[in-house]
Amino acid sequence: MKDQVGWKRSGQARHMEAATRNIRSISLNKLRHTLIALAVAALFPSDRSTCMAQTQAADCKTCHTAQATELAGSIHETLGCQECHGGPEKFQLDGAVLRSFTNRSLDSGMAFDHGSTFKGKPSRSEVPQRCGECHADVRRMNPYGLRTDQLARYWTSGHGQVLKEQGDETVAVCTDCHGTHGILDQHQPQSKTYPLNIPDTCGTCHADAAIMAPFDHPVQIVDEYKKSVHGQLLLEQGDTGAPTCSTCHGNHSAMPPGFTTVVSVCGKCHQHAAKNFATSIHAQQEEHHGCVQCHGGGENRYFHQIERITKPAGVMIQRYAHLLATESDPTAEQIAAAIHSEPKHIITQALPSCMECHEDLEDDESLPKLFNLIDEIASAESYYVRTAQRIDEVGRGVLLVDNERFKFEEAKTHLIGLAPVQHSLNNSLVEAEVNKLTAVCDDVNAELDNQEDGLEWRFRALIPIWAFAIVFAVLIYAKYRRLEHAYVKPLPKN
Ligand code: HEC
Ligand code: HEC
Ligand code: HEC
Ligand code: HEC
Ligand code: HEC
Ligand code: HEC
Ligand code: HEC
Ligand code: HEC
Ligand code: HEC
């Protein structure tokens, strides 16, 4: 081997040393090819051959520029290719051979011997382990403050289990969600794991009918999510407080920590609704889909199109004012339908799914009970908007209603409290909340009555005063005329 190196015409000792190290890693076979090429070149000398005979140092990025560029801009910029792929630091190659690689597309069928330490490209099922070599190693991750549970959690996820147990490589592996060479951390807007990009990252498979067909997972999920209150909040308003796919399903395990089922994940953010739901009879039904049984959209929907139903108090009041413009004396039903019909609407929509358990919708007493609850809330809402409207009307006149407005704020708190309490399906709880709201409205109305009575009283009290003033004025005038007559003599005529 030493002789062969000596035979090289390179004058630089530094290069020779490197070559000695690297030449060992090039297989004998490769060397033989190179030698033959050199011999041929020596037989037909030309300008080009002198240069061909020189060996040049090459590393991974000499031939794989695309991957090297991506890696350089990624979170892994400090890693060498060898940490994931093995292979030597440098190759010592004949210049022409090297050019033939760098000038042609690498997938044109050319073979390159990467040496004996080269591990190659990991197959999809090898990827988790390959990434886990560092990411599951506490010692390696400590300096970066990164958790080391991704690999372990991945194996417990729906994806990992199917890969492990069935060897099915269509499921997601680390590189599907993170990328391969261009991995960015989740806070960068171009990252595949940036919250706003996650629906599309998951969607590359979950919205693809061909990939999902064997697994019986509906591909409509992704689109439904995008149309949902959460999807719109996140994707259109950039509000990262709204959940994205991985908020509910977890990144690496099928579920975020602390949840026994994905159906209980909603309570992380909707605590009041969840607390009340937990006391309802449905919370004990194993087959019940929890929150998404009612909120997931019903027939021909796949639990992800969760819609907004609560209208802010201000919108309800506006809708009432609008109703009054066309209807001078609306009935309670008309008011309920006009200001907030959504709760009934979502239940009607979901009804077919209730029939899995409530077989006979006609005879079942449960459903009228629910609609009763909703009606009760609706009439409380209606009282609320009527009171609000009255405060406004009175305030537009001569009376000051600041006190009433202030008191009425409390009614809003109870109004907002109604919907979460309704999840208990408990009549008396809802009634109690309705009563609190009604009491405040009663109070405010009583005060307005008082104020208006006072105004009327003051108005009436003014009548004698005015009468007195008029009589007084008349008397004064009469007196004036009399005095004028007595004292003011007409000037003598010339
Ligand atoms: C002289 C050019 C050249 C150099 C230097 C080179 N490669 Fe390659 N590499 C190729 C070619 C050509 C292919 C495609 C054919 C093949 O697999 O042999 C390839 C394929 C690969 C593959 C895919 C293998 C597979 O199983 O599909 C990986 C991974 C790879 N190279 C990594 C590296 C790494 C890491 C280095 C540095 C240690 C490196 N390469 C250095 C030319 C090169
Ligand atoms: C963090 C680990 C990691 C590092 C570092 C890394 N690779 Fe890879 N590389 C992979 C994985 C994993 C694959 C398999 C791709 C897949 O299945 O998505 C791969 C695939 C490849 C391939 C096959 C073609 C392709 O893009 O799929 C080439 C070539 C390659 N890498 C070259 C390199 C080079 C050159 C470097 C250094 C600049 C490098 N890699 C650094 C993990 C790595
Ligand atoms: C050779 C060790 C090594 C391997 C193998 C490796 N990583 Fe990393 N990875 C790191 C280090 C070190 C960091 C931290 C870099 C930093 O913060 O500067 C990191 C950071 C990350 C981050 C960003 C974490 C964050 O939010 O800050 C992700 C995501 C990631 N790696 C995914 C992968 C994936 C996917 C693979 C497999 C394709 C992989 N890693 C393979 C060492 C490795
Ligand atoms: C590379 C394709 C691919 C990507 C990307 C992907 N998945 Fe999957 N996923 C699958 C396949 C295939 C299945 C079916 C396996 C099964 O039923 O367990 C699946 C199953 C699931 C399941 C059901 C698991 C179970 O236990 O039944 C959930 C939930 C899921 N994926 C969520 C996600 C989320 C969230 C993302 C994005 C962060 C994502 N997936 C990205 C391919 C993918
Ligand atoms: C189904 C998609 C998916 C798969 C598969 C996946 N990840 Fe992640 N990963 C994510 C998402 C999404 C985040 C962002 C977490 C967040 O927003 O908090 C993440 C975050 C990370 C982080 C940052 C630290 C952390 O835990 O928050 C690392 C490191 C990481 N993943 C490594 C891996 C490794 C290693 C694998 C393979 C064993 C893997 N991931 C598989 C989706 C995935
Ligand atoms: C607000 C929380 C939430 C969000 C966001 C969410 N999901 Fe779901 N997902 C659920 C719930 C709850 C279920 C279970 C429905 C049921 O009871 O069957 C589910 C079910 C699934 C299933 C079927 C699992 C199975 O075992 O059959 C898949 C696949 C899935 N979701 C993927 C996604 C994808 C992809 C996204 C993002 C586009 C997403 N989910 C966003 C809560 C969510
Ligand atoms: C990460 C937090 C988070 C999780 C988890 C979450 N949501 Fe939400 N949800 C929100 C936010 C934020 C809003 C918007 C609130 C607003 O603007 O009034 C919202 C709005 C809603 C609304 C509309 C509320 C209204 O006033 O009309 C419903 C219904 C809803 N979510 C149901 C669910 C269900 C069911 C789940 C579980 C499958 C769930 N959410 C999981 C954060 C979350
Ligand atoms: C039996 C059907 C049903 C179930 C199950 C259900 N909801 Fe509701 N939800 C409703 C109805 C009806 C309303 C509207 C009440 C109203 O405004 O009159 C509502 C309103 C809401 C609102 C908006 C009002 C508020 O509280 O801010 C949220 C958020 C919500 N539900 C979340 C959940 C969560 C989380 C779960 C599971 C823990 C759940 N729901 C389970 C029927 C249901
Ligand atoms: C998994 C089975 C299951 C599903 C699905 C289901 N329920 Fe029920 N529900 C029950 C059981 C069991 C009871 C208690 C026995 C009864 O009253 O019939 C009940 C009771 C009720 C009650 C009365 C609660 C009480 O305290 O008296 C209401 C209201 C109700 N369900 C509404 C609904 C609505 C609306 C849906 C569809 C969105 C639905 N349920 C879906 C099983 C279910």
PDB file of N, CA, C and O in Angstrom, residues 307-335:
ATOM      1  N   GLU A 307     -68.003  22.977  15.619  1.00  0.00           N
ATOM      2  CA  GLU A 307     -68.435  24.315  15.212  1.00  0.00           C
ATOM      3  C   GLU A 307     -68.607  25.260  16.389  1.00  0.00           C
ATOM      4  O   GLU A 307     -68.853  24.827  17.498  1.00  0.00           O
ATOM      5  N   ARG A 308     -68.514  26.544  16.076  1.00  0.00           N
ATOM      6  CA  ARG A 308     -68.797  27.552  17.095  1.00  0.00           C
ATOM      7  C   ARG A 308     -70.291  27.580  17.341  1.00  0.00           C
ATOM      8  O   ARG A 308     -71.079  27.498  16.417  1.00  0.00           O
ATOM      9  N   ILE A 309     -70.711  27.633  18.614  1.00  0.00           N
ATOM     10  CA  ILE A 309     -72.141  27.749  18.886  1.00  0.00           C
ATOM     11  C   ILE A 309     -72.487  28.925  19.787  1.00  0.00           C
ATOM     12  O   ILE A 309     -73.579  29.432  19.737  1.00  0.00           O
ATOM     13  N   THR A 310     -71.570  29.329  20.630  1.00  0.00           N
ATOM     14  CA  THR A 310     -71.916  30.417  21.537  1.00  0.00           C
ATOM     15  C   THR A 310     -71.739  31.741  20.830  1.00  0.00           C
ATOM     16  O   THR A 310     -70.677  32.008  20.277  1.00  0.00           O
ATOM     17  N   LYS A 311     -72.797  32.534  20.850  1.00  0.00           N
ATOM     18  CA  LYS A 311     -72.666  33.874  20.295  1.00  0.00           C
ATOM     19  C   LYS A 311     -72.322  34.810  21.449  1.00  0.00           C
ATOM     20  O   LYS A 311     -72.935  34.721  22.507  1.00  0.00           O
ATOM     21  N   PRO A 312     -71.402  35.711  21.246  1.00  0.00           N
ATOM     22  CA  PRO A 312     -71.125  36.691  22.289  1.00  0.00           C
ATOM     23  C   PRO A 312     -72.411  37.463  22.589  1.00  0.00           C
ATOM     24  O   PRO A 312     -73.242  37.651  21.704  1.00  0.00           O
ATOM     25  N   ALA A 313     -72.554  37.890  23.850  1.00  0.00           N
ATOM     26  CA  ALA A 313     -73.762  38.591  24.270  1.00  0.00           C
ATOM     27  C   ALA A 313     -74.084  39.748  23.319  1.00  0.00           C
ATOM     28  O   ALA A 313     -75.244  39.960  22.965  1.00  0.00           O
ATOM     29  N   GLY A 314     -73.039  40.444  22.892  1.00  0.00           N
ATOM     30  CA  GLY A 314     -73.246  41.601  22.015  1.00  0.00           C
ATOM     31  C   GLY A 314     -73.953  41.224  20.719  1.00  0.00           C
ATOM     32  O   GLY A 314     -74.843  41.941  20.239  1.00  0.00           O
ATOM     33  N   VAL A 315     -73.578  40.056  20.165  1.00  0.00           N
ATOM     34  CA  VAL A 315     -74.198  39.616  18.909  1.00  0.00           C
ATOM     35  C   VAL A 315     -75.671  39.289  19.140  1.00  0.00           C
ATOM     36  O   VAL A 315     -76.533  39.617  18.322  1.00  0.00           O
ATOM     37  N   MET A 316     -75.972  38.650  20.278  1.00  0.00           N
ATOM     38  CA  MET A 316     -77.367  38.315  20.576  1.00  0.00           C
ATOM     39  C   MET A 316     -78.215  39.580  20.651  1.00  0.00           C
ATOM     40  O   MET A 316     -79.334  39.626  20.157  1.00  0.00           O
ATOM     41  N   ILE A 317     -77.662  40.614  21.290  1.00  0.00           N
ATOM     42  CA  ILE A 317     -78.410  41.863  21.448  1.00  0.00           C
ATOM     43  C   ILE A 317     -78.658  42.511  20.084  1.00  0.00           C
ATOM     44  O   ILE A 317     -79.760  42.935  19.769  1.00  0.00           O
ATOM     45  N   GLN A 318     -77.624  42.478  19.244  1.00  0.00           N
ATOM     46  CA  GLN A 318     -77.767  43.019  17.885  1.00  0.00           C
ATOM     47  C   GLN A 318     -78.864  42.298  17.127  1.00  0.00           C
ATOM     48  O   GLN A 318     -79.687  42.901  16.443  1.00  0.00           O
ATOM     49  N   ARG A 319     -78.845  40.951  17.247  1.00  0.00           N
ATOM     50  CA  ARG A 319     -79.837  40.163  16.515  1.00  0.00           C
ATOM     51  C   ARG A 319     -81.250  40.490  17.007  1.00  0.00           C
ATOM     52  O   ARG A 319     -82.196  40.496  16.222  1.00  0.00           O
ATOM     53  N   TYR A 320     -81.365  40.758  18.301  1.00  0.00           N
ATOM     54  CA  TYR A 320     -82.677  41.085  18.859  1.00  0.00           C
ATOM     55  C   TYR A 320     -83.153  42.431  18.309  1.00  0.00           C
ATOM     56  O   TYR A 320     -84.309  42.580  17.901  1.00  0.00           O
ATOM     57  N   ALA A 321     -82.252  43.384  18.285  1.00  0.00           N
ATOM     58  CA  ALA A 321     -82.602  44.715  17.761  1.00  0.00           C
ATOM     59  C   ALA A 321     -83.064  44.588  16.316  1.00  0.00           C
ATOM     60  O   ALA A 321     -84.043  45.211  15.894  1.00  0.00           O
ATOM     61  N   HIS A 322     -82.385  43.732  15.579  1.00  0.00           N
ATOM     62  CA  HIS A 322     -82.729  43.504  14.186  1.00  0.00           C
ATOM     63  C   HIS A 322     -84.131  42.893  14.075  1.00  0.00           C
ATOM     64  O   HIS A 322     -84.925  43.282  13.218  1.00  0.00           O
ATOM     65  N   LEU A 323     -84.424  41.957  14.974  1.00  0.00           N
ATOM     66  CA  LEU A 323     -85.742  41.320  14.979  1.00  0.00           C
ATOM     67  C   LEU A 323     -86.826  42.366  15.261  1.00  0.00           C
ATOM     68  O   LEU A 323     -87.873  42.390  14.603  1.00  0.00           O
ATOM     69  N   LEU A 324     -86.561  43.231  16.233  1.00  0.00           N
ATOM     70  CA  LEU A 324     -87.543  44.254  16.608  1.00  0.00           C
ATOM     71  C   LEU A 324     -87.837  45.207  15.452  1.00  0.00           C
ATOM     72  O   LEU A 324     -88.933  45.762  15.366  1.00  0.00           O
ATOM     73  N   ALA A 325     -86.860  45.362  14.573  1.00  0.00           N
ATOM     74  CA  ALA A 325     -87.048  46.269  13.445  1.00  0.00           C
ATOM     75  C   ALA A 325     -88.110  45.722  12.492  1.00  0.00           C
ATOM     76  O   ALA A 325     -88.764  46.484  11.771  1.00  0.00           O
ATOM     77  N   THR A 326     -88.273  44.391  12.468  1.00  0.00           N
ATOM     78  CA  THR A 326     -89.237  43.811  11.530  1.00  0.00           C
ATOM     79  C   THR A 326     -90.483  43.295  12.253  1.00  0.00           C
ATOM     80  O   THR A 326     -91.512  43.091  11.656  1.00  0.00           O
ATOM     81  N   GLU A 327     -90.363  43.048  13.546  1.00  0.00           N
ATOM     82  CA  GLU A 327     -91.455  42.413  14.298  1.00  0.00           C
ATOM     83  C   GLU A 327     -91.660  43.240  15.570  1.00  0.00           C
ATOM     84  O   GLU A 327     -90.791  43.249  16.435  1.00  0.00           O
ATOM     85  N   SER A 328     -92.806  43.909  15.679  1.00  0.00           N
ATOM     86  CA  SER A 328     -92.949  44.833  16.810  1.00  0.00           C
ATOM     87  C   SER A 328     -93.139  44.090  18.130  1.00  0.00           C
ATOM     88  O   SER A 328     -92.678  44.527  19.169  1.00  0.00           O
ATOM     89  N   ASP A 329     -93.813  42.901  18.058  1.00  0.00           N
ATOM     90  CA  ASP A 329     -94.085  42.208  19.310  1.00  0.00           C
ATOM     91  C   ASP A 329     -93.776  40.716  19.163  1.00  0.00           C
ATOM     92  O   ASP A 329     -94.679  39.886  19.077  1.00  0.00           O
ATOM     93  N   PRO A 330     -92.454  40.359  19.109  1.00  0.00           N
ATOM     94  CA  PRO A 330     -92.092  38.966  18.820  1.00  0.00           C
ATOM     95  C   PRO A 330     -92.450  38.022  19.976  1.00  0.00           C
ATOM     96  O   PRO A 330     -92.415  38.415  21.137  1.00  0.00           O
ATOM     97  N   THR A 331     -92.754  36.758  19.604  1.00  0.00           N
ATOM     98  CA  THR A 331     -93.026  35.743  20.627  1.00  0.00           C
ATOM     99  C   THR A 331     -91.704  35.213  21.172  1.00  0.00           C
ATOM    100  O   THR A 331     -90.642  35.431  20.574  1.00  0.00           O
ATOM    101  N   ALA A 332     -91.785  34.479  22.293  1.00  0.00           N
ATOM    102  CA  ALA A 332     -90.585  33.908  22.904  1.00  0.00           C
ATOM    103  C   ALA A 332     -89.851  32.993  21.915  1.00  0.00           C
ATOM    104  O   ALA A 332     -88.618  33.010  21.834  1.00  0.00           O
ATOM    105  N   GLU A 333     -90.615  32.208  21.132  1.00  0.00           N
ATOM    106  CA  GLU A 333     -89.988  31.292  20.164  1.00  0.00           C
ATOM    107  C   GLU A 333     -89.250  32.082  19.087  1.00  0.00           C
ATOM    108  O   GLU A 333     -88.157  31.712  18.685  1.00  0.00           O
ATOM    109  N   GLN A 334     -89.892  33.146  18.631  1.00  0.00           N
ATOM    110  CA  GLN A 334     -89.254  33.947  17.585  1.00  0.00           C
ATOM    111  C   GLN A 334     -87.945  34.540  18.097  1.00  0.00           C
ATOM    112  O   GLN A 334     -86.952  34.568  17.383  1.00  0.00           O
ATOM    113  N   ILE A 335     -87.969  34.960  19.349  1.00  0.00           N
ATOM    114  CA  ILE A 335     -86.744  35.554  19.909  1.00  0.00           C
ATOM    115  C   ILE A 335     -85.660  34.490  20.003  1.00  0.00           C
ATOM    116  O   ILE A 335     -84.531  34.699  19.549  1.00  0.00           O
TER     117      ILE A 335
END
